[in-house]
mmCIF file of C-alpha atoms in Angstrom:
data_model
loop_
_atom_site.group_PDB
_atom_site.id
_atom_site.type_symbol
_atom_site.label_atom_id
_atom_site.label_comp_id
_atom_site.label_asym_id
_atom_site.label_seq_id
_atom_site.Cartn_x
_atom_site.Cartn_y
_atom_site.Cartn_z
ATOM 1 C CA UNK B 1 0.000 0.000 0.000
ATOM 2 C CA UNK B 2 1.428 3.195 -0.602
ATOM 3 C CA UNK B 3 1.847 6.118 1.856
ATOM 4 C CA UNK B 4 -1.204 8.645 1.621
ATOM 5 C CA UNK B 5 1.146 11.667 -0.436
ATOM 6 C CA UNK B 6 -0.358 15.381 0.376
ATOM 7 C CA UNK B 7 -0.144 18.877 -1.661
ATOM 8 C CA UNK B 8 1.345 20.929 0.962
ATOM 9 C CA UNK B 9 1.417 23.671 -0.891
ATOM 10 C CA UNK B 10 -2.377 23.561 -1.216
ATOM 11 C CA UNK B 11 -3.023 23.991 2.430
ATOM 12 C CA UNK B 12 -4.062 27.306 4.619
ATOM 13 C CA UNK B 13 -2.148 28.123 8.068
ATOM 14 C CA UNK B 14 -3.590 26.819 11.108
ATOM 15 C CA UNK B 15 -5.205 30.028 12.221
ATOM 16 C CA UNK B 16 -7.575 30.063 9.779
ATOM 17 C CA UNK B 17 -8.828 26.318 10.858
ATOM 18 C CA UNK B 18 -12.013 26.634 12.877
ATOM 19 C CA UNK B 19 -11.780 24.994 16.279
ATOM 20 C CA UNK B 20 -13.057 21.698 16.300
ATOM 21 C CA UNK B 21 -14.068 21.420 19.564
ATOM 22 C CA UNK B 22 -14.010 22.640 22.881
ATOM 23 C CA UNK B 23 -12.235 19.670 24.852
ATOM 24 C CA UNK B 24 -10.126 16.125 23.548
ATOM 25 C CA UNK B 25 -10.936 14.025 26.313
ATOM 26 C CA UNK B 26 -12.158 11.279 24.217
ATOM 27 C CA UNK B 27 -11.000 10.124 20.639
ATOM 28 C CA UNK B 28 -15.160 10.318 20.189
ATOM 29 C CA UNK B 29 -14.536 13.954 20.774
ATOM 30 C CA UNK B 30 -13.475 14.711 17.030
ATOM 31 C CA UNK B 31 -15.537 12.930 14.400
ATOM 32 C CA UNK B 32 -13.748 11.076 11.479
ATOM 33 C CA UNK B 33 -13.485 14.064 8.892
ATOM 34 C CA UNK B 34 -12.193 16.390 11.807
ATOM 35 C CA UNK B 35 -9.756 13.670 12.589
ATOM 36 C CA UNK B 36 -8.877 13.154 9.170
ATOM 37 C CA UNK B 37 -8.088 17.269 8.887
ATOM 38 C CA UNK B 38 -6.069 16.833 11.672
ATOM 39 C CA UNK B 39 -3.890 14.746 10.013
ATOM 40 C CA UNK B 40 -3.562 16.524 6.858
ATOM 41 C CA UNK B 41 -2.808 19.747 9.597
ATOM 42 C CA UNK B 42 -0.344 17.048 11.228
ATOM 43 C CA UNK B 43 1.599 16.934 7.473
ATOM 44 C CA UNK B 44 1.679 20.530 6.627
ATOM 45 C CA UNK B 45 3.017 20.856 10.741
ATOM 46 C CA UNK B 46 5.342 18.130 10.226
ATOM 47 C CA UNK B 47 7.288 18.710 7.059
ATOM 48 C CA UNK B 48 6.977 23.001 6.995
ATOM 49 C CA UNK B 49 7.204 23.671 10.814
ATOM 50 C CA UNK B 50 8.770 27.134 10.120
ATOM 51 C CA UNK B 51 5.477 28.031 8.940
ATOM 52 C CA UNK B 52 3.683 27.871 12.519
ATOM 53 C CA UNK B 53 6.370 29.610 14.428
ATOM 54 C CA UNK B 54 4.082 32.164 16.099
ATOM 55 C CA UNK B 55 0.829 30.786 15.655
ATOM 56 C CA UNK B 56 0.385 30.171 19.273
ATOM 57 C CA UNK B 57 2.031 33.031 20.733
ATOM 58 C CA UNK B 58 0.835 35.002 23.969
ATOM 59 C CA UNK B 59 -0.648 31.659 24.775
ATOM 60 C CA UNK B 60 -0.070 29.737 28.094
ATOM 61 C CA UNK B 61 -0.445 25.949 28.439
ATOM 62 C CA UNK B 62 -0.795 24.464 32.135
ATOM 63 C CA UNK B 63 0.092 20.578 32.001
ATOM 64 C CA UNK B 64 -1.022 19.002 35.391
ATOM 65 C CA UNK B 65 0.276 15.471 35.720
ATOM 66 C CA UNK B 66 -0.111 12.866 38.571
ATOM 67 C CA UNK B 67 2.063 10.125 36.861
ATOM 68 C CA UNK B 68 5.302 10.313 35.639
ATOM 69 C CA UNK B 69 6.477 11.106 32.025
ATOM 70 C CA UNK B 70 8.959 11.332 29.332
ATOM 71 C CA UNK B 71 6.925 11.496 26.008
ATOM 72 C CA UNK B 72 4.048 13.039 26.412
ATOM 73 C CA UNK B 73 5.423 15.986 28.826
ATOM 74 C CA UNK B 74 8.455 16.473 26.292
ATOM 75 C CA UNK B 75 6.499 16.937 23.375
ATOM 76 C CA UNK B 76 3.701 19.145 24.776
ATOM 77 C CA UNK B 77 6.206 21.773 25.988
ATOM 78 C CA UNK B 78 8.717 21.215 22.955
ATOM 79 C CA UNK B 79 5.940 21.309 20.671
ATOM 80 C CA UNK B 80 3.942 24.849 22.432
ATOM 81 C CA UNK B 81 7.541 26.099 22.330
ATOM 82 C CA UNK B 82 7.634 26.031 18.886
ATOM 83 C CA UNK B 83 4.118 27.291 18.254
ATOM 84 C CA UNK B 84 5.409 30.440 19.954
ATOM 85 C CA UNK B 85 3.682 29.561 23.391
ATOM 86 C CA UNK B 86 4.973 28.949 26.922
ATOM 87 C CA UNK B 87 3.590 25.999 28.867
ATOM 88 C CA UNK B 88 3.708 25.927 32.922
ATOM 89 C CA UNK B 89 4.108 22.008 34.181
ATOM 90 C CA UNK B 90 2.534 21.066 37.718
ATOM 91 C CA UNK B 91 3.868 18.259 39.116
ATOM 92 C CA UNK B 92 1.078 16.046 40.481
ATOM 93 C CA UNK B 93 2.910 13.242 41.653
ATOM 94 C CA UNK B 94 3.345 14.014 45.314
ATOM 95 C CA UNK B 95 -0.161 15.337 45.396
ATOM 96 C CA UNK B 96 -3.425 14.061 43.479
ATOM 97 C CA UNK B 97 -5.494 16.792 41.719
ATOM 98 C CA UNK B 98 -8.413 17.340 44.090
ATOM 99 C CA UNK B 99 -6.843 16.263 47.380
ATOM 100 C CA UNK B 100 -5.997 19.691 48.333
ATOM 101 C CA UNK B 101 -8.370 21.174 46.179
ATOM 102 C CA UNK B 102 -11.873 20.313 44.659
ATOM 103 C CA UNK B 103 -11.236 19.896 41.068
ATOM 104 C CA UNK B 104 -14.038 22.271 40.364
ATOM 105 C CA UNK B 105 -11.797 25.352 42.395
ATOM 106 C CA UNK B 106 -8.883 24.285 40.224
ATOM 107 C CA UNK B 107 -10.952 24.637 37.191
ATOM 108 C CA UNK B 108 -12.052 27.768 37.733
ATOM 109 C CA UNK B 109 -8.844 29.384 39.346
ATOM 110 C CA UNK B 110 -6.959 28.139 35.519
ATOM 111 C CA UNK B 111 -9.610 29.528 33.195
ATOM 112 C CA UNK B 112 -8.595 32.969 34.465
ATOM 113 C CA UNK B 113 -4.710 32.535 33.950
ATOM 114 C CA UNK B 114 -4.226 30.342 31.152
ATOM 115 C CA UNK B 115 -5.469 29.203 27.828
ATOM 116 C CA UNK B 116 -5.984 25.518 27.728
ATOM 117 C CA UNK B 117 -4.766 22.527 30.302
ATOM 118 C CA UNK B 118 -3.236 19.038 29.397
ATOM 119 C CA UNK B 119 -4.238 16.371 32.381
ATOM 120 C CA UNK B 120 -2.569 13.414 32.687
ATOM 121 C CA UNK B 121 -4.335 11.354 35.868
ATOM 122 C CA UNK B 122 -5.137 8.033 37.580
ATOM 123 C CA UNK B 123 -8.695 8.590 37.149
ATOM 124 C CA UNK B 124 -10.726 9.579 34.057
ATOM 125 C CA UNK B 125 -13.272 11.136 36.448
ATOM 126 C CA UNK B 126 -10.801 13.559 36.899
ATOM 127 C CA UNK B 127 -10.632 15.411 33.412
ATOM 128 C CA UNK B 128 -14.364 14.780 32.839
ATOM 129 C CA UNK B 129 -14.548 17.052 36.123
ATOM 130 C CA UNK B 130 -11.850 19.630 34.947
ATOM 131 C CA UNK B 131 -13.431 19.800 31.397
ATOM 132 C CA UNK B 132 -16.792 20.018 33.303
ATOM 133 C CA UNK B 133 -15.793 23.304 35.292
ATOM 134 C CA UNK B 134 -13.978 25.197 32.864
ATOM 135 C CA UNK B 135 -14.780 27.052 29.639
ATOM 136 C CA UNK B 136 -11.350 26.612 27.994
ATOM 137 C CA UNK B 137 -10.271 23.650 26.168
ATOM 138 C CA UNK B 138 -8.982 20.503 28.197
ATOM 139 C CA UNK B 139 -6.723 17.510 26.589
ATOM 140 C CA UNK B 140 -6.236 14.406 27.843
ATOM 141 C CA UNK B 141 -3.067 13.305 27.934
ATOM 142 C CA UNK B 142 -3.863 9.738 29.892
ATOM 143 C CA UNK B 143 -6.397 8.667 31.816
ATOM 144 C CA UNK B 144 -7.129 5.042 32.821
ATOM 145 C CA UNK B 145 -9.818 5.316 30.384
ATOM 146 C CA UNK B 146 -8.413 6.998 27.047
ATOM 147 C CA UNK B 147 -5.088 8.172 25.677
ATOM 148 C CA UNK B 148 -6.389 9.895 23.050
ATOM 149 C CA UNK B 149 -3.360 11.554 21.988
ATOM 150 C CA UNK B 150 -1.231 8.430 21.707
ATOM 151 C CA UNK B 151 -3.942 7.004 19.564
ATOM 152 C CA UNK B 152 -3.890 10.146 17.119
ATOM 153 C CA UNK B 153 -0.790 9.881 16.754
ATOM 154 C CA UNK B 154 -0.382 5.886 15.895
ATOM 155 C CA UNK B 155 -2.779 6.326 13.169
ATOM 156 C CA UNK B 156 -0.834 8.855 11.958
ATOM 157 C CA UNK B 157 2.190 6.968 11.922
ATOM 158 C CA UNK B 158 0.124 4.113 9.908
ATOM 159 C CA UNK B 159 -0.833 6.323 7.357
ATOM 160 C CA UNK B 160 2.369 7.671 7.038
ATOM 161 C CA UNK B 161 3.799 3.987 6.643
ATOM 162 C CA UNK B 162 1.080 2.227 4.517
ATOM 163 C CA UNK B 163 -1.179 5.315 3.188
ATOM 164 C CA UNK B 164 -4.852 4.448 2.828
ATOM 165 C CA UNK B 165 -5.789 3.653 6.435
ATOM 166 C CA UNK B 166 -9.218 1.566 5.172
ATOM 167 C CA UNK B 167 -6.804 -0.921 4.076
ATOM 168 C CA UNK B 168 -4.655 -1.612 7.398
ATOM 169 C CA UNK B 169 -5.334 -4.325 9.573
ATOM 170 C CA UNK B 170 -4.478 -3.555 13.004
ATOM 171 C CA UNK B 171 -3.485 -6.199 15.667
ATOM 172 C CA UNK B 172 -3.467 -5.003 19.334
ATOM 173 C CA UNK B 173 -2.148 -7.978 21.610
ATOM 174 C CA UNK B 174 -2.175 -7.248 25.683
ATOM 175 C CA UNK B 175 -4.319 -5.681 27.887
ATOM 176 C CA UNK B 176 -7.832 -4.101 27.288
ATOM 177 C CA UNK B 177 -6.970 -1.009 28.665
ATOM 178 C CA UNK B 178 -6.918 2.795 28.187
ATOM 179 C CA UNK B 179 -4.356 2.562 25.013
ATOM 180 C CA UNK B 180 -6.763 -0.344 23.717
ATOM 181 C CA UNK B 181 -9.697 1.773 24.010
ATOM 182 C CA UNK B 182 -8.236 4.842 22.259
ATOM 183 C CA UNK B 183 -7.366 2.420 19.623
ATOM 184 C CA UNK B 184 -10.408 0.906 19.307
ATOM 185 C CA UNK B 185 -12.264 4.163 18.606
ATOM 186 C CA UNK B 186 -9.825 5.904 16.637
ATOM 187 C CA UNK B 187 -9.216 2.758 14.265
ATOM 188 C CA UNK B 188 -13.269 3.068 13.852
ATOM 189 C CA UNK B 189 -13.282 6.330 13.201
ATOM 190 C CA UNK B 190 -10.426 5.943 10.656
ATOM 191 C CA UNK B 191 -12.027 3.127 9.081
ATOM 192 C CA UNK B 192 -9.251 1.038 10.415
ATOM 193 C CA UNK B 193 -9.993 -2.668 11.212
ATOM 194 C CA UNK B 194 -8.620 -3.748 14.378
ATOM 195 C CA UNK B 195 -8.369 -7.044 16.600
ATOM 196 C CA UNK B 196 -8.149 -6.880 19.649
ATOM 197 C CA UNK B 197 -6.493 -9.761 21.802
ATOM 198 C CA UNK B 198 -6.800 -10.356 25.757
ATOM 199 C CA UNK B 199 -6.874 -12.859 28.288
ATOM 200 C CA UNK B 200 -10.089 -13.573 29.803
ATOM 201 C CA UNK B 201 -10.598 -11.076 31.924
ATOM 202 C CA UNK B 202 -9.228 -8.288 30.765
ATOM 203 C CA UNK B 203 -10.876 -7.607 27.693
ATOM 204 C CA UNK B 204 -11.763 -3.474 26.741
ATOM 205 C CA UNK B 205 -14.682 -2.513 28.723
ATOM 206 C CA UNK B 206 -17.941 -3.655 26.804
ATOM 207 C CA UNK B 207 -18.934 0.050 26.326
ATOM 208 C CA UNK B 208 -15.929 1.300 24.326
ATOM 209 C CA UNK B 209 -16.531 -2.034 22.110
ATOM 210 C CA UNK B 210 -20.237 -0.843 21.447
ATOM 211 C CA UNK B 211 -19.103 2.335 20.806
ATOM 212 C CA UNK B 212 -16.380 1.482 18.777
ATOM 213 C CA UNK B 213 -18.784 -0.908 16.731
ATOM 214 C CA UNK B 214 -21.157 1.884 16.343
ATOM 215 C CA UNK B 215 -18.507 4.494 14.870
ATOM 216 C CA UNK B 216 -16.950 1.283 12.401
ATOM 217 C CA UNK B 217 -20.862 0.276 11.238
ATOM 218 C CA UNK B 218 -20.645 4.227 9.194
ATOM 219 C CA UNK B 219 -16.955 3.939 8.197
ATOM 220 C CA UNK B 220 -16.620 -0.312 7.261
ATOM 221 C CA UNK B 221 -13.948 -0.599 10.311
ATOM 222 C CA UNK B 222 -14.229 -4.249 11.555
ATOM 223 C CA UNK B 223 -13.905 -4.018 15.513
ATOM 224 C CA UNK B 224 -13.063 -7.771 16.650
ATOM 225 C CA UNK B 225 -12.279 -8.792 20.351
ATOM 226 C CA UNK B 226 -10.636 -12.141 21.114
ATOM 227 C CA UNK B 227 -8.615 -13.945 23.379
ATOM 228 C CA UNK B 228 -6.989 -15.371 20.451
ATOM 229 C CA UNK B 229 -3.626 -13.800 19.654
ATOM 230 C CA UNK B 230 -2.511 -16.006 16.874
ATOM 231 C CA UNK B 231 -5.774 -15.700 15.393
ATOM 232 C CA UNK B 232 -5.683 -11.612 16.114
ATOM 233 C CA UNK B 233 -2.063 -11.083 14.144
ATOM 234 C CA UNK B 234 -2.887 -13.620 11.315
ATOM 235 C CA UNK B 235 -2.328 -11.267 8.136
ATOM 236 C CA UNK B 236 -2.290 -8.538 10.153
ATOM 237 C CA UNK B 237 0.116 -4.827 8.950
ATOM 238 C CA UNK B 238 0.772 -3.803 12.077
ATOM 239 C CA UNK B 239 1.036 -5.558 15.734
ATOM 240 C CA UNK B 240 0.666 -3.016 19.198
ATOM 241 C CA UNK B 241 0.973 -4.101 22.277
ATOM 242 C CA UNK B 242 1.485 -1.865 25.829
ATOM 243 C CA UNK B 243 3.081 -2.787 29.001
ATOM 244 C CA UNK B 244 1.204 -6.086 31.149
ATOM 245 C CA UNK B 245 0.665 -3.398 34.604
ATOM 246 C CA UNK B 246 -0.042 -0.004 34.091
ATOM 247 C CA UNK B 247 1.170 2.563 36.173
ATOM 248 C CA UNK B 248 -1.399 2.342 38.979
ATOM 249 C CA UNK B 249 -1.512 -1.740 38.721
ATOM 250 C CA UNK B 250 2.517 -2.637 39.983
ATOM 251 C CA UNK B 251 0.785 -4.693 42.899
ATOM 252 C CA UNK B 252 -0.203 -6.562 40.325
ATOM 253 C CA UNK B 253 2.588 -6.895 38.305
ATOM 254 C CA UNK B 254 3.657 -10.643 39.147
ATOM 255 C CA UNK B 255 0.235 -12.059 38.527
ATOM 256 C CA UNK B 256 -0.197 -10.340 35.305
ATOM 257 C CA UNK B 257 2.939 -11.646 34.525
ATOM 258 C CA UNK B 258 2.148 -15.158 34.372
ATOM 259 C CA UNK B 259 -1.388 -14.582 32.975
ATOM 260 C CA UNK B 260 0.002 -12.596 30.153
ATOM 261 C CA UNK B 261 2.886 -14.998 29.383
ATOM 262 C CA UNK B 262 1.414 -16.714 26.343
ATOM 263 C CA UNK B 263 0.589 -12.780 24.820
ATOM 264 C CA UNK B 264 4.019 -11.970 24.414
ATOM 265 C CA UNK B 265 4.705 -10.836 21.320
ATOM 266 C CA UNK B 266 7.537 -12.563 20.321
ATOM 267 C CA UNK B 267 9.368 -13.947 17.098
ATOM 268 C CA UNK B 268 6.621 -16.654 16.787
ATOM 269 C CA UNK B 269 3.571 -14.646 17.493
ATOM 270 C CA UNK B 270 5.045 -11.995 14.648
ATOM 271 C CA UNK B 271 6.065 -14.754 11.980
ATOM 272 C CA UNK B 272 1.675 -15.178 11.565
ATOM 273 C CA UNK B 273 1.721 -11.180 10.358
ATOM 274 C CA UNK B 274 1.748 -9.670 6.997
ATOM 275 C CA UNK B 275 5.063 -10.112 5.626
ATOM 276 C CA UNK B 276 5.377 -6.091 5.433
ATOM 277 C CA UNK B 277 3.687 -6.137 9.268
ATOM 278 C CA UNK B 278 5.208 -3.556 11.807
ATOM 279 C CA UNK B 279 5.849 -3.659 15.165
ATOM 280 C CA UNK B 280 4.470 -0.710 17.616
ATOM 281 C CA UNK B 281 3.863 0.151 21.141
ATOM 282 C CA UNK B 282 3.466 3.360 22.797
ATOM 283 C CA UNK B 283 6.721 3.136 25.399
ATOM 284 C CA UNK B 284 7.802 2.682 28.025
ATOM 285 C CA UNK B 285 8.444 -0.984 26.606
ATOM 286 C CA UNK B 286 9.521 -4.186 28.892
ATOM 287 C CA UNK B 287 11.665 -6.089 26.618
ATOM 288 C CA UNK B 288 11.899 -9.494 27.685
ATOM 289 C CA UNK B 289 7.827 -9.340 29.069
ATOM 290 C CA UNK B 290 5.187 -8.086 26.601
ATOM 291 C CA UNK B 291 7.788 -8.424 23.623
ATOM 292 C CA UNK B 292 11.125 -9.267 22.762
ATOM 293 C CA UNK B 293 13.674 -7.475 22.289
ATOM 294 C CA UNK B 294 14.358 -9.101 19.068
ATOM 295 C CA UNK B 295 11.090 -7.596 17.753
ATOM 296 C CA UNK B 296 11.235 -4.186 19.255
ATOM 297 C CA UNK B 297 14.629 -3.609 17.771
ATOM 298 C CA UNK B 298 14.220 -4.869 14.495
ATOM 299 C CA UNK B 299 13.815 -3.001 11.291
ATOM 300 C CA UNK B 300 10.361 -3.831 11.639
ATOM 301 C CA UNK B 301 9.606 -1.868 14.903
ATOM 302 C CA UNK B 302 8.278 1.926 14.270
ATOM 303 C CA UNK B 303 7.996 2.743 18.082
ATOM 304 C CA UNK B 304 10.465 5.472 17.814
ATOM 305 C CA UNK B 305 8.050 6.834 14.637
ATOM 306 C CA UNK B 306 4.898 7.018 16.945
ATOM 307 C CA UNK B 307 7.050 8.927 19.622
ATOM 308 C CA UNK B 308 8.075 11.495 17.019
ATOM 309 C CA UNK B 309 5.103 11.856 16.136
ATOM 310 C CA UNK B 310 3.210 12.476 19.167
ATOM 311 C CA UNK B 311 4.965 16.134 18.939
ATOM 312 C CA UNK B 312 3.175 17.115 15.592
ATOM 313 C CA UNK B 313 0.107 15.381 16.207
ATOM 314 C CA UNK B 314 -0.615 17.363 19.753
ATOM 315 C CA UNK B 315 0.678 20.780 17.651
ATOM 316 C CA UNK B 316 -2.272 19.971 15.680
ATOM 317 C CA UNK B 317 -4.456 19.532 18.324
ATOM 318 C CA UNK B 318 -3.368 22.736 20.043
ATOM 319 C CA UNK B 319 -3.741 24.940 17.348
ATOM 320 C CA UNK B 320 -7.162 23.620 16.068
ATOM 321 C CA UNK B 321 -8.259 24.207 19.774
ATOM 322 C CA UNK B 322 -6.631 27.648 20.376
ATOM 323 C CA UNK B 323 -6.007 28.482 16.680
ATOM 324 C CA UNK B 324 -8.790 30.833 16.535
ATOM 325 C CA UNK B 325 -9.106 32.438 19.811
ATOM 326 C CA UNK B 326 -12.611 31.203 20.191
ATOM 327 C CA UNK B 327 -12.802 30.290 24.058
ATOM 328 C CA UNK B 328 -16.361 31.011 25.337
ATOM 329 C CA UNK B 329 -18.461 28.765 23.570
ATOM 330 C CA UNK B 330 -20.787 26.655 26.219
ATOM 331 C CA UNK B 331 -21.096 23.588 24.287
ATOM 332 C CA UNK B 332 -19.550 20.558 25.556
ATOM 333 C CA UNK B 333 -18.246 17.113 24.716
ATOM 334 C CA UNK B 334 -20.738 14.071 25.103
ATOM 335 C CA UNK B 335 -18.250 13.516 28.699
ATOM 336 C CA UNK B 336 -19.061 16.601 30.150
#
């Protein structure tokens, strides 16, 4: 298949998007043609960046985050840097948003100083809340629900890789959790069949499947769960898979160890893929547990692709939500 090639010099500026919406606390928060013009925003960003120096400037980004991070703190303030903003991190490690503070205060304190906030949390509750009691835009970047971002941006490293996006096939081996979800309903939006692959147990939560269904049944994305996962990767482009224990589950880490063992992804399990199939997860990776290192650092693996490209994909976001200036619209997303 080949990559999906764009006219860049077709395209307008970012400011003169319209905002999409108000928040992205949910993949469901952009419907498929606004997530397709994200991606064709996420090109232009990508490939002319010089063009979007300024576009964000005199705004202020506050990034509250109860777990740790690399990625996704990195390439929100490296990429609202290079839209020309500034970006103020709170670190919410030692101290849970809303244990000193209702969330709602918090809220309200933040619309008055800043433009827009980033969450990362435990609990999803926690940026429904946020985007709840505040009128500018909020992004999710984690929740033990959705990680919406890291989802945008593995689709966009798909296209990138194999173009038409109908076409792919992808395989998500592991557990059913927040990364599996966002997967689920981007890949539907997309038009992107996906299998999904569990143990008993820990299969995605039957709501995001019935949602994801719903969104696939208008764009022909097949949304399969199994505990298969030979019968998941069979012909499939790509194969994902995330850490056994989430941050938040390490009590649990030895248990899920064993249950997990035969979901490794592995030289075997990868030898039933497409023979152009790539290998992706969305880091930090356990190399030796939910995949080898022979697979992760083969030709094969993209995972250092998808990390890239979380940086352009969230400029995109953050210009099509602060592009225009428009901040005082009361309509909110379907989590509000």
């Amino acid at each position: 298949m080949p990559a999906r090639m764009y006219d860049l010099t077709a395209m307008k500026a970012p400011v003169e998007q319209p905002v999409l919406c108000r928040d992205l606390v949910s993949c469901q928060d952009f419907s498929p043609e606004e997530t397709k013009s994200m991606f064709e925003l996420t090109h232009i960003i990508k490939h002319r960046p010089a063009d979007f120096r300024g576009a964000l400037a005199g705004k202020q980004l506050v990034l509250f985050f109860e777990k740790a991070s690399l990625r996704t703190r990195l390439t929100f303030e490296a990429g609202m840097a290079s839209l020309g903003g500034t970006s103020l991190f709170m670190d919410q490690t030692r101290s849970l948003l809303g244990e000193r503070e209702p969330v709602c205060d918090i809220a309200r304190n933040v619309e008055r100083w800043v433009d827009a906030v980033v969450l990362r949390t435990f609990e999803h509750k926690t940026i429904v809340d946020m985007a709840r009691h505040t009128c500018i835009p909020v992004i999710n970047a984690l929740s033990d629900y959705e990680h919406p971002c890291q989802a945008f941006a593995d689709f966009f490293t798909l296209e990138e890789k194999f173009g038409d996006l109908s076409k792919v096939h992808l395989a998500y081996v592991g557990d059913g959790n927040n990364v599996a979800h966002s997967l689920m309903l981007a890949a539907a939006a997309l038009g992107t069949s996906i299998s999904v692959a569990t143990p008993k147990g820990y299969e995605p939560l039957p709501e995001v499947t019935a949602a994801a269904k719903k969104i696939g049944r208008g764009t022909g994305a097949i949304i399969d769960i199994t505990n298969d996962a030979v019968k998941a990767v069979t012909g499939a482009n790509a194969i994902y898979t995330d850490v056994w224990a989430s941050m938040g589950h390490e009590k649990e880490a030895a248990a899920r160890a064993r249950i997990f063992a035969s979901y490794q992804v592995n030289e075997e399990l990868f030898s039933h893929a497409a023979p152009h199939a790539v290998f992706m997860h969305c880091l930090p990776a356990h190399r030796g547990q939910e995949v080898t290192a022979g697979v992760i650092d083969s030709p094969r693996s993209i995972v250092f692709d998808q990390a890239e490209n979380r940086m352009h994909i969230q400029k995109a976001i953050l210009l099509l939500l602060l592009g225009s200036g428009m901040r005082t619209s009361p309509t909110r997303s379907n989590h509000a």
